[in-house]
mmCIF file of C-alpha atoms in Angstrom:
data_model
loop_
_atom_site.group_PDB
_atom_site.id
_atom_site.type_symbol
_atom_site.label_atom_id
_atom_site.label_comp_id
_atom_site.label_asym_id
_atom_site.label_seq_id
_atom_site.Cartn_x
_atom_site.Cartn_y
_atom_site.Cartn_z
ATOM 1 C CA GLN A 1 -2.150 -23.587 9.195
ATOM 2 C CA VAL A 2 -1.771 -20.402 7.224
ATOM 3 C CA GLN A 3 1.667 -18.978 7.898
ATOM 4 C CA LEU A 4 4.801 -17.343 6.589
ATOM 5 C CA VAL A 5 8.179 -18.278 8.045
ATOM 6 C CA GLU A 6 11.301 -16.295 7.233
ATOM 7 C CA SER A 7 14.866 -17.553 7.440
ATOM 8 C CA GLY A 8 18.369 -16.670 6.303
ATOM 9 C CA GLY A 9 19.126 -13.713 8.511
ATOM 10 C CA GLY A 10 22.383 -13.247 10.357
ATOM 11 C CA VAL A 11 25.391 -11.026 10.873
ATOM 12 C CA VAL A 12 27.209 -9.955 7.723
ATOM 13 C CA GLN A 13 29.957 -7.477 6.923
ATOM 14 C CA PRO A 14 29.265 -4.336 4.903
ATOM 15 C CA GLY A 15 29.503 -4.991 1.192
ATOM 16 C CA ARG A 16 28.678 -8.665 1.499
ATOM 17 C CA SER A 17 25.544 -10.532 0.418
ATOM 18 C CA LEU A 18 22.740 -12.451 2.075
ATOM 19 C CA ARG A 19 19.664 -14.265 0.788
ATOM 20 C CA LEU A 20 16.489 -14.357 2.799
ATOM 21 C CA SER A 21 13.728 -16.914 2.329
ATOM 22 C CA CYS A 22 10.064 -16.897 3.243
ATOM 23 C CA ALA A 23 8.290 -20.251 3.300
ATOM 24 C CA ALA A 24 4.541 -20.111 2.845
ATOM 25 C CA SER A 25 2.058 -22.744 3.929
ATOM 26 C CA GLY A 26 -1.665 -23.190 4.313
ATOM 27 C CA PHE A 27 -2.709 -21.163 1.283
ATOM 28 C CA THR A 28 -2.243 -21.118 -2.490
ATOM 29 C CA PHE A 29 1.059 -19.251 -2.593
ATOM 30 C CA SER A 30 1.104 -19.040 -6.377
ATOM 31 C CA GLY A 31 -2.020 -16.901 -6.325
ATOM 32 C CA TYR A 32 -0.707 -14.180 -4.043
ATOM 33 C CA ALA A 33 1.508 -11.155 -4.467
ATOM 34 C CA MET A 34 4.252 -11.069 -1.852
ATOM 35 C CA HIS A 35 6.083 -8.251 -0.103
ATOM 36 C CA TRP A 36 9.160 -7.697 2.043
ATOM 37 C CA VAL A 37 8.909 -5.159 4.864
ATOM 38 C CA ARG A 38 11.703 -4.279 7.267
ATOM 39 C CA GLN A 39 11.979 -2.684 10.671
ATOM 40 C CA ALA A 40 15.280 -1.233 11.833
ATOM 41 C CA PRO A 41 16.026 -1.410 15.569
ATOM 42 C CA GLY A 42 13.772 0.991 17.444
ATOM 43 C CA ARG A 43 12.307 2.299 14.206
ATOM 44 C CA GLY A 44 9.063 2.013 12.289
ATOM 45 C CA LEU A 45 8.042 -0.134 9.360
ATOM 46 C CA GLU A 46 9.579 0.306 5.918
ATOM 47 C CA TRP A 47 8.223 -1.358 2.809
ATOM 48 C CA VAL A 48 11.058 -2.889 0.770
ATOM 49 C CA ALA A 49 9.775 -4.730 -2.293
ATOM 50 C CA VAL A 50 6.868 -6.545 -3.926
ATOM 51 C CA ILE A 51 6.554 -9.300 -6.491
ATOM 52 C CA SER A 52 3.417 -10.244 -8.358
ATOM 53 C CA TYR A 53 1.825 -13.664 -8.004
ATOM 54 C CA ASP A 54 3.549 -14.911 -11.168
ATOM 55 C CA GLY A 55 6.819 -13.044 -10.730
ATOM 56 C CA SER A 56 6.276 -10.822 -13.748
ATOM 57 C CA ASN A 57 6.154 -7.529 -11.871
ATOM 58 C CA LYS A 58 8.526 -6.263 -9.206
ATOM 59 C CA TYR A 59 8.893 -2.933 -7.421
ATOM 60 C CA TYR A 60 11.443 -1.716 -4.878
ATOM 61 C CA THR A 61 11.958 1.139 -2.501
ATOM 62 C CA ASP A 62 14.597 3.526 -3.796
ATOM 63 C CA SER A 63 17.224 2.750 -1.158
ATOM 64 C CA VAL A 64 17.526 -0.899 -2.259
ATOM 65 C CA LYS A 65 17.147 -0.569 -6.030
ATOM 66 C CA GLY A 66 20.069 -2.156 -7.819
ATOM 67 C CA ARG A 67 21.200 -3.976 -4.671
ATOM 68 C CA PHE A 68 18.236 -6.165 -3.660
ATOM 69 C CA THR A 69 16.318 -8.613 -5.850
ATOM 70 C CA ILE A 70 12.972 -10.112 -4.948
ATOM 71 C CA SER A 71 12.045 -13.450 -6.490
ATOM 72 C CA ARG A 72 9.822 -16.433 -5.901
ATOM 73 C CA ASP A 73 9.601 -20.136 -6.623
ATOM 74 C CA ASN A 74 5.948 -21.087 -6.760
ATOM 75 C CA SER A 75 6.824 -24.780 -7.017
ATOM 76 C CA LYS A 76 8.476 -24.496 -3.600
ATOM 77 C CA ASN A 77 6.006 -22.012 -2.071
ATOM 78 C CA THR A 78 8.937 -19.785 -1.254
ATOM 79 C CA LEU A 79 9.726 -16.088 -1.559
ATOM 80 C CA TYR A 80 13.294 -14.787 -1.639
ATOM 81 C CA LEU A 81 15.171 -11.559 -1.119
ATOM 82 C CA GLN A 82 18.706 -11.474 -2.476
ATOM 83 C CA MET A 83 20.552 -8.665 -0.750
ATOM 84 C CA ASN A 84 23.876 -7.534 -2.215
ATOM 85 C CA SER A 85 26.268 -4.714 -1.293
ATOM 86 C CA LEU A 86 24.805 -4.580 2.182
ATOM 87 C CA ARG A 87 25.139 -1.419 4.225
ATOM 88 C CA ALA A 88 24.870 -0.704 7.932
ATOM 89 C CA GLU A 89 21.549 1.008 7.288
ATOM 90 C CA ASP A 90 20.114 -2.297 6.007
ATOM 91 C CA THR A 91 20.258 -3.658 9.552
ATOM 92 C CA ALA A 92 16.676 -4.618 10.416
ATOM 93 C CA VAL A 93 14.190 -7.385 10.979
ATOM 94 C CA TYR A 94 12.916 -8.423 7.562
ATOM 95 C CA SER A 95 9.394 -9.770 7.318
ATOM 96 C CA CYS A 96 7.465 -11.135 4.401
ATOM 97 C CA ALA A 97 3.824 -10.277 4.009
ATOM 98 C CA SER A 98 0.999 -11.200 1.694
ATOM 99 C CA GLY A 99 -2.344 -9.781 0.834
ATOM 100 C CA ALA A 100 -4.163 -11.122 -2.144
ATOM 101 C CA ARG A 101 -3.622 -11.533 -5.857
ATOM 102 C CA ASN A 102 -2.939 -7.916 -6.705
ATOM 103 C CA ILE A 103 0.367 -6.250 -5.836
ATOM 104 C CA ASP A 104 -1.479 -3.282 -4.333
ATOM 105 C CA ASP A 105 -3.725 -5.254 -1.982
ATOM 106 C CA PRO A 106 -3.342 -4.735 1.792
ATOM 107 C CA PHE A 107 -1.227 -7.118 3.855
ATOM 108 C CA ASP A 108 -3.318 -9.481 5.933
ATOM 109 C CA LEU A 109 -0.669 -12.113 6.632
ATOM 110 C CA TRP A 110 2.777 -11.418 8.056
ATOM 111 C CA GLY A 111 5.680 -13.567 9.117
ATOM 112 C CA LEU A 112 7.556 -13.032 12.355
ATOM 113 C CA GLY A 113 10.671 -11.889 10.566
ATOM 114 C CA THR A 114 14.364 -12.707 10.375
ATOM 115 C CA ARG A 115 17.041 -10.391 11.765
ATOM 116 C CA VAL A 116 19.800 -9.018 9.560
ATOM 117 C CA THR A 117 22.736 -7.214 11.119
ATOM 118 C CA VAL A 118 25.283 -5.519 8.890
ATOM 119 C CA SER A 119 28.410 -4.802 10.867
ATOM 120 C CA SER A 120 32.156 -5.110 10.570
ATOM 121 C CA ASP B 1 7.544 9.381 -2.641
ATOM 122 C CA ILE B 2 4.402 9.970 -0.595
ATOM 123 C CA VAL B 3 5.295 11.059 2.933
ATOM 124 C CA MET B 4 3.068 9.896 5.772
ATOM 125 C CA THR B 5 2.884 11.664 9.122
ATOM 126 C CA GLN B 6 1.052 10.665 12.296
ATOM 127 C CA THR B 7 -0.005 12.397 15.492
ATOM 128 C CA PRO B 8 0.390 11.984 18.331
ATOM 129 C CA PHE B 9 3.693 10.165 18.691
ATOM 130 C CA SER B 10 2.522 8.650 21.967
ATOM 131 C CA LEU B 11 -0.990 8.196 23.304
ATOM 132 C CA PRO B 12 -1.690 7.132 26.896
ATOM 133 C CA VAL B 13 -5.203 5.750 27.111
ATOM 134 C CA THR B 14 -7.674 4.755 29.775
ATOM 135 C CA PRO B 15 -9.533 1.468 29.223
ATOM 136 C CA GLY B 16 -13.146 2.143 28.374
ATOM 137 C CA GLU B 17 -12.404 5.605 27.014
ATOM 138 C CA PRO B 18 -12.255 6.561 23.316
ATOM 139 C CA ALA B 19 -9.026 7.263 21.469
ATOM 140 C CA SER B 20 -8.090 8.598 18.070
ATOM 141 C CA ILE B 21 -4.974 8.795 15.939
ATOM 142 C CA SER B 22 -4.417 11.125 13.016
ATOM 143 C CA CYS B 23 -2.528 10.414 9.830
ATOM 144 C CA ARG B 24 -1.745 12.733 6.955
ATOM 145 C CA SER B 25 -0.267 12.106 3.525
ATOM 146 C CA SER B 26 1.759 14.490 1.378
ATOM 147 C CA GLN B 27 -0.711 13.989 -1.464
ATOM 148 C CA SER B 28 -4.229 12.735 -1.856
ATOM 149 C CA LEU B 29 -4.639 8.970 -1.583
ATOM 150 C CA LEU B 30 -7.859 9.007 -3.582
ATOM 151 C CA ASP B 31 -7.648 7.021 -6.787
ATOM 152 C CA THR B 32 -9.955 8.953 -9.080
ATOM 153 C CA ASP B 33 -10.147 6.004 -11.458
ATOM 154 C CA ASP B 34 -11.865 3.674 -9.033
ATOM 155 C CA GLY B 35 -12.932 6.014 -6.228
ATOM 156 C CA SER B 36 -10.981 4.111 -3.572
ATOM 157 C CA THR B 37 -8.759 5.727 -0.984
ATOM 158 C CA TYR B 38 -5.650 3.613 -0.483
ATOM 159 C CA LEU B 39 -4.992 4.149 3.194
ATOM 160 C CA ASP B 40 -4.628 1.280 5.649
ATOM 161 C CA TRP B 41 -4.096 1.003 9.390
ATOM 162 C CA TYR B 42 -1.965 -1.633 11.109
ATOM 163 C CA LEU B 43 -1.399 -2.456 14.758
ATOM 164 C CA GLN B 44 1.850 -3.983 15.941
ATOM 165 C CA LYS B 45 1.332 -5.410 19.401
ATOM 166 C CA PRO B 46 4.413 -5.873 21.604
ATOM 167 C CA GLY B 47 6.543 -8.732 20.327
ATOM 168 C CA GLN B 48 4.209 -9.490 17.431
ATOM 169 C CA SER B 49 4.020 -8.913 13.717
ATOM 170 C CA PRO B 50 1.786 -6.125 12.477
ATOM 171 C CA GLN B 51 -1.861 -6.960 11.893
ATOM 172 C CA LEU B 52 -4.197 -5.302 9.445
ATOM 173 C CA LEU B 53 -7.001 -3.346 11.134
ATOM 174 C CA ILE B 54 -8.496 -1.105 8.455
ATOM 175 C CA TYR B 55 -7.993 -1.118 4.694
ATOM 176 C CA SER B 56 -9.022 1.284 1.969
ATOM 177 C CA LEU B 57 -9.798 4.045 4.480
ATOM 178 C CA SER B 58 -12.705 2.509 6.333
ATOM 179 C CA TYR B 59 -13.110 -1.228 5.815
ATOM 180 C CA ARG B 60 -12.421 -3.372 8.862
ATOM 181 C CA ALA B 61 -10.258 -6.405 8.223
ATOM 182 C CA SER B 62 -11.595 -9.840 9.047
ATOM 183 C CA GLY B 63 -11.900 -10.427 12.778
ATOM 184 C CA VAL B 64 -11.276 -6.810 13.775
ATOM 185 C CA PRO B 65 -13.646 -5.627 16.517
ATOM 186 C CA ASP B 66 -16.165 -2.965 15.557
ATOM 187 C CA ARG B 67 -14.753 -0.588 18.161
ATOM 188 C CA PHE B 68 -12.131 0.237 15.506
ATOM 189 C CA SER B 69 -13.134 2.589 12.712
ATOM 190 C CA GLY B 70 -11.335 4.492 10.001
ATOM 191 C CA SER B 71 -12.399 7.740 8.397
ATOM 192 C CA GLY B 72 -11.139 10.720 6.477
ATOM 193 C CA SER B 73 -10.644 11.804 2.920
ATOM 194 C CA GLY B 74 -8.014 12.997 0.504
ATOM 195 C CA SER B 75 -4.917 13.358 2.629
ATOM 196 C CA ASP B 76 -6.316 13.554 6.157
ATOM 197 C CA PHE B 77 -7.283 10.409 8.032
ATOM 198 C CA THR B 78 -8.325 9.226 11.481
ATOM 199 C CA LEU B 79 -8.378 5.911 13.277
ATOM 200 C CA LYS B 80 -10.827 5.815 16.157
ATOM 201 C CA ILE B 81 -11.209 3.333 18.962
ATOM 202 C CA SER B 82 -14.629 3.784 20.545
ATOM 203 C CA ARG B 83 -13.723 2.137 23.858
ATOM 204 C CA VAL B 84 -10.113 1.177 24.383
ATOM 205 C CA GLU B 85 -9.372 -2.241 25.797
ATOM 206 C CA ALA B 86 -6.120 -3.340 27.419
ATOM 207 C CA GLU B 87 -5.351 -5.595 24.433
ATOM 208 C CA ASP B 88 -5.264 -2.571 22.112
ATOM 209 C CA VAL B 89 -1.836 -1.426 23.290
ATOM 210 C CA GLY B 90 0.935 -1.332 20.728
ATOM 211 C CA VAL B 91 2.124 0.814 17.851
ATOM 212 C CA TYR B 92 -0.356 1.893 15.226
ATOM 213 C CA TYR B 93 0.826 2.626 11.698
ATOM 214 C CA CYS B 94 -0.962 4.134 8.742
ATOM 215 C CA MET B 95 0.248 3.107 5.302
ATOM 216 C CA GLN B 96 -0.457 4.340 1.809
ATOM 217 C CA ARG B 97 -0.651 1.939 -1.113
ATOM 218 C CA LEU B 98 -1.761 4.349 -3.788
ATOM 219 C CA GLU B 99 1.603 4.117 -5.456
ATOM 220 C CA PHE B 100 4.982 2.455 -5.093
ATOM 221 C CA PRO B 101 6.948 2.706 -2.936
ATOM 222 C CA PHE B 102 4.318 2.030 -0.315
ATOM 223 C CA THR B 103 5.084 4.191 2.708
ATOM 224 C CA PHE B 104 4.219 3.950 6.373
ATOM 225 C CA GLY B 105 3.680 6.646 8.920
ATOM 226 C CA PRO B 106 6.178 6.820 11.794
ATOM 227 C CA GLY B 107 3.773 5.120 14.188
ATOM 228 C CA THR B 108 1.768 6.053 17.272
ATOM 229 C CA LYS B 109 2.514 4.186 20.476
ATOM 230 C CA VAL B 110 -0.611 3.492 22.484
ATOM 231 C CA ASP B 111 -0.278 2.374 26.087
ATOM 232 C CA VAL B 112 -2.437 2.273 29.166
ATOM 233 C CA LYS B 113 -2.208 5.162 31.609
#
């Protein structure tokens, strides 16, 4: 079964860190670029970051640059998002998504997401 | 960053009737190197993850009914549903992937009258 399953969300205080994971199954994970997309409560979709199939290229939205790091372990079929210096405005459901080999391909597979709440 | 806008914000529809959603970008999404227009449409049904409907302006994703079509050029785009069905309710988003950061429109909520 082709699927993406996120985990690692929770409630965290401002300034603290959290690492999200996205476990892939049913397809050749190592051949696909992977993205993180988030959705704040009651808001629309916001693209967060992308990593190439081999991890050599990464891009981020401006608001998370220097704070978030996207990475992957192809031996474990898992995508990660290390989130440091968290802010209230990072509160959202974080979903991973994949398209195809290229980092600029459309997203045809999405996970259900994991909720992150940043609050004191 | 490329700014995406959508109209209308909300769209009540009648099953069996057509519907259309507009999307505009702050700059052209045409890649003059390869001739592709990097504009996609997604539908997020209630309680579900988004699903890809249309990619690269006008190509239907796998399994998407042919009542959905995408059109437009440059920075002005339209998603059309020829005959709305009850299962089409949700929030529709356009997204540009011409350049990073990818950006989404604010969404159009479609519901049944």
